[in-house]
Amino acid sequence: MHSFSDSLLLALGLVLTPDPTLASIVMRSLAVSATACALACGFGIALGAWLGVARFGGRAALMAVLNTSLAVPSVVVGLVVYLLLSRSGPLGFLGWLFSFPAMVLAQAILVLPVAAALTRQVVEDADVQHGEQLASMGARPLLRSLLLAWDERYALLTVLIACFGRAISEVGAVMIVGGNIDGFTRVMTTAIALETSKGDLPLALGLGIVLLAVVLGLNAVVVGLRRWRLARGDAPLPAAGVAA
């Protein structure tokens, strides 16, 4: 087994020089997470914007369910998706188990509550400030939510970045539904777990460095957006950092 310093040097070599294995894993991981975020945020932002404005019976219960879903372990989501997509499950006819779409579905389910909850908070805060004026002009809740979401589009861009960071750093669900198949469903997080168990520490460290670089880049974008908005005199973006 390599020492830590030797493994780190070899990992840096893998990152800095073209390596087909590492590149394919990274590109697949980015593709899965980007697709999942596009699907989940499209619905989650719309749902969160509506919840930020609408007032109806049962809203408190729906909010409780939404907030609870934020803490659902990823392995539980993976298990549920596995059962849905298994041959005897209700979606077994799709044949998605251990495939790219299965991983996208699992990550989308994990990201959806994050997008909805963060968007609801942003839009609800905006509604407190400007909602009464829009209501006096005849804007109904649905239109009001769309107008407020557009007005807070830069804050919602931060929501998108936070959701992508949540998706790309996930390991449990994609391991269960994807199967970590070499060349097909192996992504950065599952490859790190596998290569560590195999003792291939340079490749595991190389993937870890790339993953940390992606998360660092996302956080840099968030900080840049906050500073840009403050320079324009706008309200600051919500402090939604990205965790690996």
Short mmCIF file of C-alpha atoms in Angstrom, two decimals, residues 16-177:
data_model
loop_
_atom_site.label_atom_id
_atom_site.label_comp_id
_atom_site.label_asym_id
_atom_site.label_seq_id
_atom_site.Cartn_x
_atom_site.Cartn_y
_atom_site.Cartn_z
CA LEU A 16 -2.64 16.94 -14.11
CA THR A 17 -2.04 14.46 -16.94
CA PRO A 18 -4.74 13.05 -19.22
CA ASP A 19 -6.07 9.82 -17.73
CA PRO A 20 -8.95 8.18 -19.63
CA THR A 21 -10.29 6.29 -16.60
CA LEU A 22 -10.41 9.32 -14.34
CA ALA A 23 -11.79 11.58 -17.10
CA SER A 24 -14.64 9.20 -17.96
CA ILE A 25 -15.66 8.91 -14.30
CA VAL A 26 -15.59 12.67 -13.83
CA MET A 27 -17.59 13.39 -16.99
CA ARG A 28 -20.19 10.75 -16.11
CA SER A 29 -20.54 12.17 -12.61
CA LEU A 30 -21.00 15.70 -13.94
CA ALA A 31 -23.55 14.51 -16.51
CA VAL A 32 -25.63 12.60 -13.94
CA SER A 33 -25.66 15.49 -11.45
CA ALA A 34 -26.37 18.17 -14.06
CA THR A 35 -29.28 16.20 -15.52
CA ALA A 36 -30.72 15.47 -12.08
CA CYS A 37 -30.47 19.13 -11.07
CA ALA A 38 -32.11 20.33 -14.28
CA LEU A 39 -35.08 18.03 -13.69
CA ALA A 40 -35.40 18.52 -9.93
CA CYS A 41 -34.85 22.27 -9.89
CA GLY A 42 -37.32 22.84 -12.69
CA PHE A 43 -40.10 21.37 -10.57
CA GLY A 44 -38.67 22.25 -7.14
CA ILE A 45 -38.25 25.95 -7.86
CA ALA A 46 -41.79 26.18 -9.24
CA LEU A 47 -43.19 24.36 -6.20
CA GLY A 48 -41.13 26.41 -3.76
CA ALA A 49 -42.13 29.71 -5.38
CA TRP A 50 -45.81 28.77 -5.16
CA LEU A 51 -45.48 27.67 -1.53
CA GLY A 52 -43.79 30.95 -0.69
CA VAL A 53 -46.90 32.88 -1.72
CA ALA A 54 -49.90 30.56 -1.45
CA ARG A 55 -51.91 30.23 1.75
CA PHE A 56 -54.25 27.25 2.02
CA GLY A 57 -55.42 24.62 4.44
CA GLY A 58 -52.83 21.92 4.94
CA ARG A 59 -49.91 24.18 4.03
CA ALA A 60 -48.31 23.64 7.42
CA ALA A 61 -48.50 19.87 6.99
CA LEU A 62 -47.02 20.10 3.50
CA MET A 63 -44.22 22.29 4.84
CA ALA A 64 -43.53 19.77 7.58
CA VAL A 65 -43.26 16.98 5.00
CA LEU A 66 -40.97 19.11 2.84
CA ASN A 67 -38.68 19.99 5.73
CA THR A 68 -38.60 16.38 6.91
CA SER A 69 -37.60 15.19 3.45
CA LEU A 70 -34.48 17.34 3.71
CA ALA A 71 -33.15 14.97 6.35
CA VAL A 72 -34.03 11.68 4.65
CA PRO A 73 -30.82 9.60 4.33
CA SER A 74 -29.66 9.08 0.77
CA VAL A 75 -29.50 5.31 1.25
CA VAL A 76 -33.22 5.30 2.06
CA VAL A 77 -33.95 7.17 -1.17
CA GLY A 78 -31.74 4.69 -3.00
CA LEU A 79 -33.61 1.77 -1.48
CA VAL A 80 -37.01 3.21 -2.46
CA VAL A 81 -35.87 3.89 -6.02
CA TYR A 82 -34.35 0.40 -6.20
CA LEU A 83 -37.67 -1.16 -5.18
CA LEU A 84 -39.56 0.98 -7.69
CA LEU A 85 -37.23 0.06 -10.56
CA SER A 86 -36.66 -3.58 -9.67
CA ARG A 87 -38.14 -6.21 -11.97
CA SER A 88 -41.07 -6.80 -9.59
CA GLY A 89 -41.55 -3.07 -8.87
CA PRO A 90 -44.15 -0.76 -10.41
CA LEU A 91 -41.55 0.85 -12.69
CA GLY A 92 -39.67 -2.34 -13.49
CA PHE A 93 -40.94 -2.31 -17.08
CA LEU A 94 -38.67 0.68 -17.76
CA GLY A 95 -35.54 -1.43 -17.31
CA TRP A 96 -33.69 1.47 -15.67
CA LEU A 97 -32.11 -0.34 -12.74
CA PHE A 98 -28.28 -0.14 -12.76
CA SER A 99 -28.30 2.51 -15.47
CA PHE A 100 -27.73 6.23 -16.02
CA PRO A 101 -31.47 7.12 -15.73
CA ALA A 102 -31.72 5.31 -12.37
CA MET A 103 -28.93 7.44 -10.90
CA VAL A 104 -30.51 10.60 -12.31
CA LEU A 105 -33.85 9.68 -10.74
CA ALA A 106 -32.29 9.00 -7.33
CA GLN A 107 -30.33 12.26 -7.31
CA ALA A 108 -33.35 14.23 -8.55
CA ILE A 109 -35.45 12.93 -5.65
CA LEU A 110 -32.69 13.95 -3.22
CA VAL A 111 -32.29 17.42 -4.73
CA LEU A 112 -35.99 18.24 -5.15
CA PRO A 113 -36.68 19.05 -1.44
CA VAL A 114 -33.56 21.22 -1.27
CA ALA A 115 -34.62 23.26 -4.30
CA ALA A 116 -38.20 23.62 -3.06
CA ALA A 117 -37.28 24.54 0.53
CA LEU A 118 -34.63 27.13 -0.38
CA THR A 119 -36.83 28.67 -3.08
CA ARG A 120 -39.81 28.87 -0.72
CA GLN A 121 -37.74 30.80 1.81
CA VAL A 122 -36.39 33.22 -0.81
CA VAL A 123 -39.81 33.89 -2.37
CA GLU A 124 -41.60 34.12 0.99
CA ASP A 125 -39.11 36.76 2.18
CA ALA A 126 -39.63 38.67 -1.06
CA ASP A 127 -43.41 38.36 -0.66
CA VAL A 128 -43.23 40.00 2.76
CA GLN A 129 -41.51 43.00 1.18
CA HIS A 130 -43.32 43.32 -2.14
CA GLY A 131 -46.26 40.92 -2.11
CA GLU A 132 -48.83 43.40 -0.81
CA GLN A 133 -48.03 45.84 -3.60
CA LEU A 134 -48.39 43.13 -6.24
CA ALA A 135 -51.64 41.92 -4.67
CA SER A 136 -53.06 45.45 -4.74
CA MET A 137 -52.36 45.50 -8.48
CA GLY A 138 -54.51 42.37 -8.91
CA ALA A 139 -51.77 39.73 -9.14
CA ARG A 140 -53.06 36.34 -8.03
CA PRO A 141 -50.80 34.00 -5.98
CA LEU A 142 -49.54 32.05 -9.00
CA LEU A 143 -48.62 35.18 -10.95
CA ARG A 144 -47.19 36.76 -7.80
CA SER A 145 -44.96 33.74 -7.20
CA LEU A 146 -43.65 33.88 -10.78
CA LEU A 147 -42.95 37.62 -10.59
CA LEU A 148 -41.19 37.32 -7.24
CA ALA A 149 -39.17 34.32 -8.42
CA TRP A 150 -38.01 36.30 -11.45
CA ASP A 151 -37.14 39.27 -9.25
CA GLU A 152 -35.04 36.96 -7.06
CA ARG A 153 -33.50 35.08 -10.00
CA TYR A 154 -29.94 35.70 -8.82
CA ALA A 155 -30.72 34.23 -5.42
CA LEU A 156 -32.33 31.26 -7.16
CA LEU A 157 -29.15 30.80 -9.17
CA THR A 158 -27.45 30.20 -5.84
CA VAL A 159 -30.13 27.61 -5.10
CA LEU A 160 -29.21 25.84 -8.35
CA ILE A 161 -25.54 25.82 -7.40
CA ALA A 162 -26.30 24.47 -3.92
CA CYS A 163 -28.47 21.72 -5.43
CA PHE A 164 -25.74 20.71 -7.86
CA GLY A 165 -23.26 20.48 -5.00
CA ARG A 166 -25.70 18.28 -3.07
CA ALA A 167 -26.14 15.99 -6.06
CA ILE A 168 -22.53 15.58 -7.10
CA SER A 169 -21.37 14.76 -3.56
CA GLU A 170 -23.98 12.01 -3.07
CA VAL A 171 -22.83 8.41 -2.79
CA GLY A 172 -25.36 6.12 -1.07
CA ALA A 173 -28.31 6.30 -3.44
CA VAL A 174 -26.31 6.10 -6.68
CA MET A 175 -24.34 3.16 -5.30
CA ILE A 176 -27.58 1.24 -4.70
CA VAL A 177 -29.44 2.04 -7.93
#
